[in-house]
Amino acid sequence: MKLLNESNRIQDLPKQGTHLKWSIWNDIIHVDKDYCVLFNTVSRNAILTEASYLQKTLNDVSDEERDILYQLAIIVDASRDEMVEQQERFNRGKEDLSYIDLTILVTHDCQMRCAYCFEGNKDKTSIDDNIATQIIKLLENNSTICQRLRVTWFGGEPLLAYDKIKHLSNKIMAFCKNNNVSYVADITTNGYALTSSRCQELVEELNVKRFIITLDGLAPIHDKRRPLVSGRPTFERIWNNIHYLVDYGAKVTIRMTIDRENHSSVPNFLNYLACSRLKGRVGLSFCRTIDLNYTPETVKPQLYSEAEWSEVEWGLIQMAHDLGLWSYQFPHAAPLGGCLRSGDITIAATGLIYKCLDTVGDKRWICGSIAQPNKYPIPAWYKKWLDWNPMSNTTCRNCVLQPLCNGGCPHNALYRDKKHGTSLQCPDWKANYRKQIIEIAKTYGDKKV
């Protein structure tokens, strides 16, 4: 038995004579016919062991191994009802405002016209001072509860409202300092409007530590898919700006939006990245182009299905790993309660409140208004949605991944007309996470528990 992943040891040693059982939240992943991984999806601890180990009764396990398995939550007290415990954790998470996660669309405008853009025609709307004031009031109303705050700056293209980001960031940071609230921010941006001075200011003064920036390949393909409104190219400037960011200590994830048009060009980009000084300094995210509200009809024939994408993504992950650009990893856990959390809020530049970026702009899914709270009463669908629990869903109830994904997308579980790009509620990492864990196990050294 070898320790493969240790997030935390969450249990004290069992009392002598305690009746024990294998946790229902152990994902059993067979590496080959002789070995398997036991991955507990509550604790995120994992061991590599012989497959025959699972045939043992816990009475046959040595006291030392039993204590370790117990600490790792791979075995638990037999009296525990783990399903009830998970449901209670989920429900507590929905009401937990100690962690607030705000996504703020500071503008709906964008200087680029990506071929597959799902946001439709952009307007020039940007967040105004009144909405910014109301956001601070929202935080102040929860100042005695909130302990951690995360802000994601979004758009349109958020850097087109750079002064708004600066103004609101300073207000938010002052609130956090005065109320002893931990604060971190990230931004999803096309990266074109960055400069060296802006990169430094964002990272060192405005506490924006993580950047998600899309590059769809090298210049010939990227500039075709993601040009400026004028048609001018964007790759070289964005590439140079990423260098500024990493030099100032930012965590940058290069997101690649992939379909049949650019898939064959991705290897060239990965090789280019592997030969650059960005190797080992940026992360990668492979995402399929999906059919959302405003995806152009001309793009739809290029889209991969979920099943097709699973194979495409795995090939790219392996290639990136072989080039030293990707580390195989265990999946991370979403916050308890997922996007149903009271503290998970998306605020459009108009001040309208949504619970999902994919619904912004669709009047059917407005949850309220931060500037005019009485104008939009809580809709019936929203109440039903907030009451949703994965334990009542046939897809989720007996799924071992439930403690990690919290049931995935509850909107897709309840409503099929959101145009979320898929009818699946499961998280996108589900298709290939076991393959990554198997690769970790295959290359594992001699470290023992």
Short mmCIF file of C-alpha atoms in Angstrom, two decimals:
data_model
loop_
_atom_site.label_atom_id
_atom_site.label_comp_id
_atom_site.label_asym_id
_atom_site.label_seq_id
_atom_site.Cartn_x
_atom_site.Cartn_y
_atom_site.Cartn_z
CA MET A 1 0.00 0.00 0.00
CA LYS A 2 1.43 3.36 -1.06
CA LEU A 3 0.20 6.88 -0.42
CA LEU A 4 -0.64 8.41 -3.81
CA ASN A 5 -2.32 11.66 -2.81
CA GLU A 6 -2.73 13.27 0.59
CA SER A 7 -4.89 16.35 0.98
CA ASN A 8 -5.44 15.96 4.70
CA ARG A 9 -5.81 13.37 7.40
CA ILE A 10 -9.20 14.26 8.73
CA GLN A 11 -9.95 11.69 11.41
CA ASP A 12 -8.53 10.85 14.80
CA LEU A 13 -7.52 7.25 15.34
CA PRO A 14 -10.44 4.88 15.91
CA LYS A 15 -11.13 3.59 19.37
CA GLN A 16 -10.29 0.00 20.07
CA GLY A 17 -13.21 -2.24 19.25
CA THR A 18 -14.81 0.27 16.86
CA HIS A 19 -16.66 -1.38 13.99
CA LEU A 20 -15.36 -0.08 10.66
CA LYS A 21 -16.34 -0.19 6.98
CA TRP A 22 -14.98 0.96 3.64
CA SER A 23 -16.23 4.45 2.84
CA ILE A 24 -18.94 4.63 0.17
CA TRP A 25 -17.02 7.59 -1.30
CA ASN A 26 -14.00 5.52 -2.37
CA ASP A 27 -13.58 5.65 -6.12
CA ILE A 28 -11.93 2.34 -7.11
CA ILE A 29 -9.75 2.92 -10.17
CA HIS A 30 -8.11 -0.17 -11.66
CA VAL A 31 -4.60 0.55 -12.92
CA ASP A 32 -4.21 -2.97 -14.33
CA LYS A 33 -5.31 -6.45 -13.33
CA ASP A 34 -3.07 -6.43 -10.26
CA TYR A 35 -3.23 -2.89 -8.87
CA CYS A 36 -5.86 -0.26 -8.16
CA VAL A 37 -6.18 3.20 -6.66
CA LEU A 38 -8.58 3.96 -3.83
CA PHE A 39 -9.45 7.64 -4.12
CA ASN A 40 -11.71 9.03 -1.40
CA THR A 41 -13.69 11.88 -2.92
CA VAL A 42 -14.49 13.54 0.42
CA SER A 43 -10.95 13.76 1.79
CA ARG A 44 -9.22 13.64 -1.65
CA ASN A 45 -6.75 11.15 -0.18
CA ALA A 46 -5.67 8.22 -2.33
CA ILE A 47 -3.66 5.04 -1.98
CA LEU A 48 -2.20 2.63 -4.51
CA THR A 49 -2.64 -0.98 -3.51
CA GLU A 50 -2.97 -4.50 -4.85
CA ALA A 51 -6.42 -5.20 -6.24
CA SER A 52 -6.66 -8.26 -4.00
CA TYR A 53 -6.51 -5.91 -1.00
CA LEU A 54 -10.17 -5.09 -1.58
CA GLN A 55 -11.12 -8.70 -0.94
CA LYS A 56 -9.81 -8.51 2.60
CA THR A 57 -12.11 -7.98 5.53
CA LEU A 58 -11.05 -5.13 7.76
CA ASN A 59 -10.28 -7.71 10.45
CA ASP A 60 -7.49 -8.96 8.18
CA VAL A 61 -5.91 -5.50 7.87
CA SER A 62 -3.03 -4.81 10.24
CA ASP A 63 -3.57 -2.33 13.06
CA GLU A 64 -1.05 0.05 11.50
CA GLU A 65 -2.73 -0.01 8.08
CA ARG A 66 -6.18 0.24 9.64
CA ASP A 67 -5.16 3.40 11.52
CA ILE A 68 -3.75 4.96 8.35
CA LEU A 69 -6.81 4.08 6.28
CA TYR A 70 -9.00 5.57 9.00
CA GLN A 71 -7.03 8.81 9.12
CA LEU A 72 -7.31 9.07 5.35
CA ALA A 73 -11.12 8.52 5.59
CA ILE A 74 -10.84 5.50 3.30
CA ILE A 75 -12.42 3.49 6.11
CA VAL A 76 -14.94 4.98 8.54
CA ASP A 77 -17.04 4.04 11.55
CA ALA A 78 -19.65 1.49 10.51
CA SER A 79 -22.37 3.48 12.28
CA ARG A 80 -21.98 6.52 10.03
CA ASP A 81 -24.60 7.28 7.38
CA GLU A 82 -22.29 8.87 4.83
CA MET A 83 -25.08 9.82 2.42
CA VAL A 84 -26.92 11.78 5.09
CA GLU A 85 -23.65 13.44 6.09
CA GLN A 86 -22.98 14.49 2.49
CA GLN A 87 -26.47 15.93 2.11
CA GLU A 88 -26.04 17.90 5.33
CA ARG A 89 -22.65 19.22 4.17
CA PHE A 90 -24.16 20.25 0.85
CA ASN A 91 -27.08 22.07 2.48
CA ARG A 92 -24.78 23.87 4.92
CA GLY A 93 -22.60 24.90 2.01
CA LYS A 94 -25.55 26.46 0.20
CA GLU A 95 -26.17 28.78 3.14
CA ASP A 96 -22.53 29.50 3.93
CA LEU A 97 -21.64 33.15 3.37
CA SER A 98 -18.24 32.90 5.01
CA TYR A 99 -16.92 32.49 1.45
CA ILE A 100 -18.28 34.90 -1.16
CA ASP A 101 -17.45 34.37 -4.82
CA LEU A 102 -18.40 37.32 -7.03
CA THR A 103 -18.17 37.33 -10.80
CA ILE A 104 -18.40 40.93 -11.98
CA LEU A 105 -18.92 41.80 -15.64
CA VAL A 106 -17.45 45.30 -15.65
CA THR A 107 -18.40 45.81 -19.31
CA HIS A 108 -20.25 44.02 -22.08
CA ASP A 109 -18.01 45.59 -24.73
CA CYS A 110 -15.16 43.83 -26.53
CA GLN A 111 -12.55 44.94 -29.08
CA MET A 112 -12.34 41.47 -30.62
CA ARG A 113 -14.76 39.55 -32.79
CA CYS A 114 -14.05 35.89 -32.24
CA ALA A 115 -15.46 33.63 -34.95
CA TYR A 116 -17.29 31.38 -32.46
CA CYS A 117 -18.28 33.97 -29.84
CA PHE A 118 -21.37 32.88 -27.91
CA GLU A 119 -22.09 36.31 -26.40
CA GLY A 120 -23.73 37.78 -29.50
CA ASN A 121 -23.46 41.40 -30.53
CA LYS A 122 -21.69 43.42 -27.84
CA ASP A 123 -23.09 46.64 -26.43
CA LYS A 124 -21.04 49.37 -24.80
CA THR A 125 -22.58 49.00 -21.34
CA SER A 126 -20.10 49.35 -18.48
CA ILE A 127 -20.61 49.21 -14.75
CA ASP A 128 -21.46 52.62 -13.26
CA ASP A 129 -20.65 54.19 -9.90
CA ASN A 130 -24.05 53.35 -8.42
CA ILE A 131 -23.64 49.63 -9.16
CA ALA A 132 -20.11 49.70 -7.77
CA THR A 133 -21.46 51.30 -4.59
CA GLN A 134 -24.16 48.63 -4.31
CA ILE A 135 -21.55 45.87 -4.63
CA ILE A 136 -19.67 47.33 -1.66
CA LYS A 137 -22.94 47.56 0.27
CA LEU A 138 -23.58 43.88 -0.48
CA LEU A 139 -20.22 43.05 1.08
CA GLU A 140 -20.77 45.35 4.04
CA ASN A 141 -24.11 43.68 4.74
CA ASN A 142 -22.19 40.43 5.18
CA SER A 143 -19.12 41.86 6.91
CA THR A 144 -19.71 39.94 10.15
CA ILE A 145 -20.01 36.64 8.25
CA CYS A 146 -17.63 36.84 5.31
CA GLN A 147 -14.13 35.51 5.93
CA ARG A 148 -12.97 34.95 2.35
CA LEU A 149 -13.78 36.88 -0.80
CA ARG A 150 -12.92 35.99 -4.36
CA VAL A 151 -13.69 38.26 -7.29
CA THR A 152 -13.55 37.21 -10.94
CA TRP A 153 -13.36 40.15 -13.35
CA PHE A 154 -15.21 39.31 -16.55
CA GLY A 155 -16.83 40.86 -19.62
CA GLY A 156 -17.13 41.32 -22.61
CA GLU A 157 -13.53 42.27 -22.29
CA PRO A 158 -12.97 43.52 -18.74
CA LEU A 159 -9.76 45.41 -19.52
CA LEU A 160 -11.77 47.84 -21.65
CA ALA A 161 -13.13 49.08 -18.31
CA TYR A 162 -9.73 49.10 -16.64
CA ASP A 163 -10.43 52.26 -14.62
CA LYS A 164 -13.60 50.60 -13.26
CA ILE A 165 -11.56 47.56 -12.18
CA LYS A 166 -9.06 49.81 -10.42
CA HIS A 167 -11.74 51.84 -8.67
CA LEU A 168 -13.76 48.88 -7.49
CA SER A 169 -10.67 46.83 -6.58
CA ASN A 170 -9.45 49.58 -4.25
CA LYS A 171 -12.90 49.80 -2.63
CA ILE A 172 -13.05 46.02 -2.19
CA MET A 173 -9.54 45.78 -0.80
CA ALA A 174 -10.30 48.55 1.71
CA PHE A 175 -13.42 46.65 2.81
CA CYS A 176 -11.40 43.44 3.22
CA LYS A 177 -8.65 45.17 5.18
CA ASN A 178 -11.13 46.85 7.52
CA ASN A 179 -13.03 43.62 8.13
CA ASN A 180 -10.14 41.15 8.19
CA VAL A 181 -11.41 39.35 5.09
CA SER A 182 -9.03 37.30 2.96
CA TYR A 183 -9.14 38.54 -0.64
CA VAL A 184 -7.99 37.22 -3.99
CA ALA A 185 -9.01 38.09 -7.54
CA ASP A 186 -8.68 36.62 -10.99
CA ILE A 187 -9.58 37.83 -14.45
CA THR A 188 -10.75 36.20 -17.65
CA THR A 189 -9.42 38.38 -20.44
CA ASN A 190 -8.36 38.20 -24.08
CA GLY A 191 -5.12 39.82 -22.89
CA TYR A 192 -4.87 42.29 -25.76
CA ALA A 193 -5.22 45.49 -23.68
CA LEU A 194 -2.53 44.53 -21.19
CA THR A 195 0.73 46.46 -20.97
CA SER A 196 3.80 45.94 -18.83
CA SER A 197 2.67 48.64 -16.38
CA ARG A 198 -0.87 47.27 -16.21
CA CYS A 199 0.43 43.77 -15.56
CA GLN A 200 2.53 45.06 -12.68
CA GLU A 201 -0.31 47.11 -11.24
CA LEU A 202 -2.87 44.31 -11.49
CA VAL A 203 -0.61 41.74 -9.83
CA GLU A 204 1.22 43.83 -7.24
CA GLU A 205 -1.33 46.50 -6.31
CA LEU A 206 -4.80 45.23 -7.23
CA ASN A 207 -4.24 41.64 -6.05
CA VAL A 208 -5.27 40.05 -9.35
CA LYS A 209 -3.15 36.94 -9.12
CA ARG A 210 -4.60 34.62 -11.77
CA PHE A 211 -5.25 35.31 -15.44
CA ILE A 212 -7.20 33.12 -17.87
CA ILE A 213 -6.22 34.07 -21.43
CA THR A 214 -7.29 32.34 -24.64
CA LEU A 215 -4.92 31.45 -27.45
CA ASP A 216 -6.33 29.14 -30.11
CA GLY A 217 -3.02 28.23 -31.69
CA LEU A 218 -0.11 30.04 -33.32
CA ALA A 219 -0.65 33.30 -35.17
CA PRO A 220 -2.03 31.93 -38.50
CA ILE A 221 -4.94 30.10 -36.85
CA HIS A 222 -5.40 32.29 -33.75
CA ASP A 223 -5.57 35.52 -35.75
CA LYS A 224 -8.18 33.96 -38.04
CA ARG A 225 -10.37 32.88 -35.12
CA ARG A 226 -9.74 35.76 -32.70
CA PRO A 227 -9.06 39.01 -34.60
CA LEU A 228 -9.84 42.59 -33.61
CA VAL A 229 -13.09 44.13 -34.86
CA SER A 230 -10.98 45.76 -37.55
CA GLY A 231 -9.66 42.36 -38.59
CA ARG A 232 -6.14 43.09 -37.36
CA PRO A 233 -4.16 40.22 -35.74
CA THR A 234 -3.86 39.74 -31.98
CA PHE A 235 -1.57 36.76 -31.31
CA GLU A 236 1.82 38.47 -31.06
CA ARG A 237 0.66 41.18 -28.68
CA ILE A 238 -1.15 38.72 -26.40
CA TRP A 239 1.84 36.35 -26.41
CA ASN A 240 4.15 39.19 -25.33
CA ASN A 241 1.71 40.30 -22.62
CA ILE A 242 1.68 36.81 -21.11
CA HIS A 243 5.44 37.13 -20.69
CA TYR A 244 4.96 40.39 -18.77
CA LEU A 245 2.46 38.69 -16.47
CA VAL A 246 4.59 35.72 -15.53
CA ASP A 247 7.59 38.01 -15.00
CA TYR A 248 5.53 39.87 -12.37
CA GLY A 249 4.56 36.60 -10.68
CA ALA A 250 1.04 36.08 -12.01
CA LYS A 251 -0.46 32.62 -12.44
CA VAL A 252 -1.51 32.41 -16.07
CA THR A 253 -3.69 29.70 -17.61
CA ILE A 254 -3.65 29.61 -21.39
CA ARG A 255 -7.08 28.46 -22.44
CA MET A 256 -7.44 26.83 -25.85
CA THR A 257 -10.89 26.74 -27.44
CA ILE A 258 -10.78 23.76 -29.76
CA ASP A 259 -12.93 22.37 -32.56
CA ARG A 260 -12.31 20.65 -35.88
CA GLU A 261 -11.00 23.86 -37.45
CA ASN A 262 -7.96 24.29 -35.18
CA HIS A 263 -7.43 20.86 -33.60
CA SER A 264 -4.71 19.81 -36.05
CA SER A 265 -2.76 23.01 -35.36
CA VAL A 266 -2.67 22.57 -31.57
CA PRO A 267 0.47 20.34 -31.59
CA ASN A 268 2.42 23.13 -33.32
CA PHE A 269 1.38 25.54 -30.60
CA LEU A 270 2.30 23.11 -27.82
CA ASN A 271 5.75 22.57 -29.33
CA TYR A 272 6.20 26.33 -29.66
CA LEU A 273 5.19 26.80 -26.02
CA ALA A 274 7.52 24.01 -24.89
CA CYS A 275 10.48 25.73 -26.59
CA SER A 276 9.67 29.13 -25.08
CA ARG A 277 10.57 30.59 -21.70
CA LEU A 278 6.91 30.22 -20.72
CA LYS A 279 7.40 26.46 -20.31
CA GLY A 280 6.70 25.52 -16.71
CA ARG A 281 5.42 29.03 -15.96
CA VAL A 282 1.89 28.82 -17.36
CA GLY A 283 -0.95 26.35 -17.09
CA LEU A 284 -3.07 24.92 -19.89
CA SER A 285 -6.79 24.38 -20.26
CA PHE A 286 -8.22 22.51 -23.24
CA CYS A 287 -11.87 23.44 -23.86
CA ARG A 288 -14.11 22.40 -26.69
CA THR A 289 -16.02 25.05 -28.61
CA ILE A 290 -19.62 24.61 -27.55
CA ASP A 291 -23.05 25.55 -28.82
CA LEU A 292 -24.33 28.37 -26.65
CA ASN A 293 -26.92 31.09 -27.10
CA TYR A 294 -25.27 32.99 -29.94
CA THR A 295 -22.88 30.46 -31.47
CA PRO A 296 -22.94 31.21 -35.23
CA GLU A 297 -24.55 28.59 -37.47
CA THR A 298 -21.40 28.49 -39.62
CA VAL A 299 -19.40 27.27 -36.62
CA LYS A 300 -21.71 24.47 -35.50
CA PRO A 301 -20.49 21.84 -38.04
CA GLN A 302 -17.01 22.22 -36.55
CA LEU A 303 -18.06 21.29 -33.01
CA TYR A 304 -17.13 18.03 -31.30
CA SER A 305 -19.68 16.00 -29.41
CA GLU A 306 -18.97 15.17 -25.75
CA ALA A 307 -17.87 11.64 -26.69
CA GLU A 308 -15.60 12.88 -29.48
CA TRP A 309 -14.12 15.55 -27.26
CA SER A 310 -13.20 13.06 -24.55
CA GLU A 311 -10.79 11.34 -26.93
CA VAL A 312 -9.48 14.59 -28.42
CA GLU A 313 -8.84 16.08 -24.98
CA TRP A 314 -7.02 13.00 -23.70
CA GLY A 315 -4.70 13.01 -26.69
CA LEU A 316 -3.86 16.66 -26.06
CA ILE A 317 -3.32 16.08 -22.34
CA GLN A 318 -0.87 13.26 -23.08
CA MET A 319 0.97 15.38 -25.64
CA ALA A 320 1.22 18.32 -23.26
CA HIS A 321 2.47 16.02 -20.51
CA ASP A 322 5.16 14.53 -22.72
CA LEU A 323 6.34 18.07 -23.55
CA GLY A 324 6.56 19.00 -19.88
CA LEU A 325 3.57 21.36 -20.09
CA TRP A 326 1.06 19.33 -18.07
CA SER A 327 1.15 17.55 -14.73
CA TYR A 328 -1.34 14.72 -14.28
CA GLN A 329 -3.57 15.58 -11.35
CA PHE A 330 -6.39 14.53 -9.09
CA PRO A 331 -9.61 16.53 -9.52
CA HIS A 332 -10.23 19.41 -7.16
CA ALA A 333 -13.41 19.81 -5.16
CA ALA A 334 -15.96 22.52 -5.87
CA PRO A 335 -17.10 24.55 -2.84
CA LEU A 336 -19.82 22.74 -0.91
CA GLY A 337 -23.17 23.69 -2.36
CA GLY A 338 -21.63 24.42 -5.74
CA CYS A 339 -23.16 27.28 -7.71
CA LEU A 340 -26.28 27.07 -5.51
CA ARG A 341 -24.32 28.78 -2.75
CA SER A 342 -25.79 32.04 -1.48
CA GLY A 343 -22.35 33.57 -1.83
CA ASP A 344 -21.94 32.58 -5.49
CA ILE A 345 -23.16 35.61 -7.45
CA THR A 346 -22.77 36.89 -11.02
CA ILE A 347 -23.36 40.61 -11.53
CA ALA A 348 -23.76 41.97 -15.06
CA ALA A 349 -22.59 45.47 -16.03
CA THR A 350 -26.25 46.53 -15.92
CA GLY A 351 -26.49 45.51 -12.26
CA LEU A 352 -28.70 42.51 -13.04
CA ILE A 353 -27.93 39.40 -10.99
CA TYR A 354 -27.57 35.92 -12.43
CA LYS A 355 -26.36 32.61 -11.04
CA CYS A 356 -24.46 31.50 -14.14
CA LEU A 357 -22.32 33.23 -16.75
CA ASP A 358 -24.00 31.19 -19.47
CA THR A 359 -27.33 32.85 -18.75
CA VAL A 360 -26.18 36.49 -18.68
CA GLY A 361 -28.26 38.51 -21.12
CA ASP A 362 -31.15 36.03 -21.18
CA LYS A 363 -34.05 37.71 -19.40
CA ARG A 364 -35.57 34.35 -18.43
CA TRP A 365 -32.76 33.75 -15.92
CA ILE A 366 -32.56 37.09 -14.12
CA CYS A 367 -32.41 36.48 -10.36
CA GLY A 368 -32.57 40.11 -9.23
CA SER A 369 -30.92 43.50 -9.51
CA ILE A 370 -28.25 44.89 -7.22
CA ALA A 371 -29.28 48.45 -8.09
CA GLN A 372 -33.07 47.92 -8.05
CA PRO A 373 -33.73 45.05 -5.63
CA ASN A 374 -37.51 45.51 -5.65
CA LYS A 375 -37.87 45.54 -9.43
CA TYR A 376 -37.21 41.83 -9.87
CA PRO A 377 -39.04 39.60 -7.36
CA ILE A 378 -37.54 36.16 -6.83
CA PRO A 379 -38.88 34.00 -9.69
CA ALA A 380 -40.51 30.63 -9.06
CA TRP A 381 -37.86 28.78 -11.09
CA TYR A 382 -35.15 30.26 -8.88
CA LYS A 383 -36.76 28.98 -5.70
CA LYS A 384 -37.07 25.52 -7.24
CA TRP A 385 -33.45 25.67 -8.36
CA LEU A 386 -32.18 26.67 -4.92
CA ASP A 387 -34.01 23.71 -3.39
CA TRP A 388 -32.26 21.24 -5.70
CA ASN A 389 -30.08 18.63 -4.03
CA PRO A 390 -27.94 15.99 -5.79
CA MET A 391 -29.21 13.35 -3.37
CA SER A 392 -32.64 13.68 -4.99
CA ASN A 393 -31.21 13.34 -8.51
CA THR A 394 -30.96 9.88 -10.04
CA THR A 395 -27.77 10.78 -11.91
CA CYS A 396 -26.03 11.94 -8.75
CA ARG A 397 -27.37 10.00 -5.80
CA ASN A 398 -25.14 6.95 -6.12
CA CYS A 399 -22.27 8.63 -7.96
CA VAL A 400 -19.00 8.43 -6.06
CA LEU A 401 -17.95 11.84 -7.45
CA GLN A 402 -20.76 13.75 -5.76
CA PRO A 403 -18.59 15.16 -2.92
CA LEU A 404 -16.24 16.65 -5.54
CA CYS A 405 -18.66 18.12 -8.08
CA ASN A 406 -21.69 18.74 -5.83
CA GLY A 407 -23.94 17.41 -8.58
CA GLY A 408 -22.34 19.42 -11.37
CA CYS A 409 -24.69 21.85 -13.09
CA PRO A 410 -28.08 21.98 -11.31
CA HIS A 411 -29.48 24.16 -14.06
CA ASN A 412 -28.89 21.42 -16.62
CA ALA A 413 -30.33 18.91 -14.20
CA LEU A 414 -33.60 20.85 -14.04
CA TYR A 415 -33.83 22.80 -17.31
CA ARG A 416 -32.84 21.67 -20.78
CA ASP A 417 -33.44 25.00 -22.55
CA LYS A 418 -30.62 27.03 -21.06
CA LYS A 419 -28.42 26.39 -24.10
CA HIS A 420 -25.49 25.47 -21.87
CA GLY A 421 -23.71 23.80 -24.77
CA THR A 422 -24.54 20.35 -23.43
CA SER A 423 -27.44 18.52 -21.88
CA LEU A 424 -25.07 16.93 -19.38
CA GLN A 425 -24.90 18.16 -15.82
CA CYS A 426 -21.59 16.42 -15.07
CA PRO A 427 -18.36 18.44 -14.83
CA ASP A 428 -16.14 18.49 -17.91
CA TRP A 429 -13.20 16.93 -16.06
CA LYS A 430 -15.14 13.72 -15.47
CA ALA A 431 -14.34 12.17 -18.84
CA ASN A 432 -10.59 11.85 -18.33
CA TYR A 433 -9.77 12.23 -14.63
CA ARG A 434 -9.41 8.47 -14.07
CA LYS A 435 -6.93 8.24 -16.94
CA GLN A 436 -4.82 10.93 -15.29
CA ILE A 437 -4.88 9.09 -11.96
CA ILE A 438 -3.85 5.84 -13.67
CA GLU A 439 -0.89 7.62 -15.24
CA ILE A 440 0.10 8.99 -11.82
CA ALA A 441 -0.06 5.47 -10.40
CA LYS A 442 2.00 3.98 -13.25
CA THR A 443 4.87 6.38 -12.67
CA TYR A 444 4.70 6.27 -8.90
CA GLY A 445 7.90 5.71 -6.92
CA ASP A 446 8.61 3.67 -3.82
CA LYS A 447 7.14 6.01 -1.19
CA LYS A 448 5.16 4.01 1.33
CA VAL A 449 2.48 5.18 3.72
#
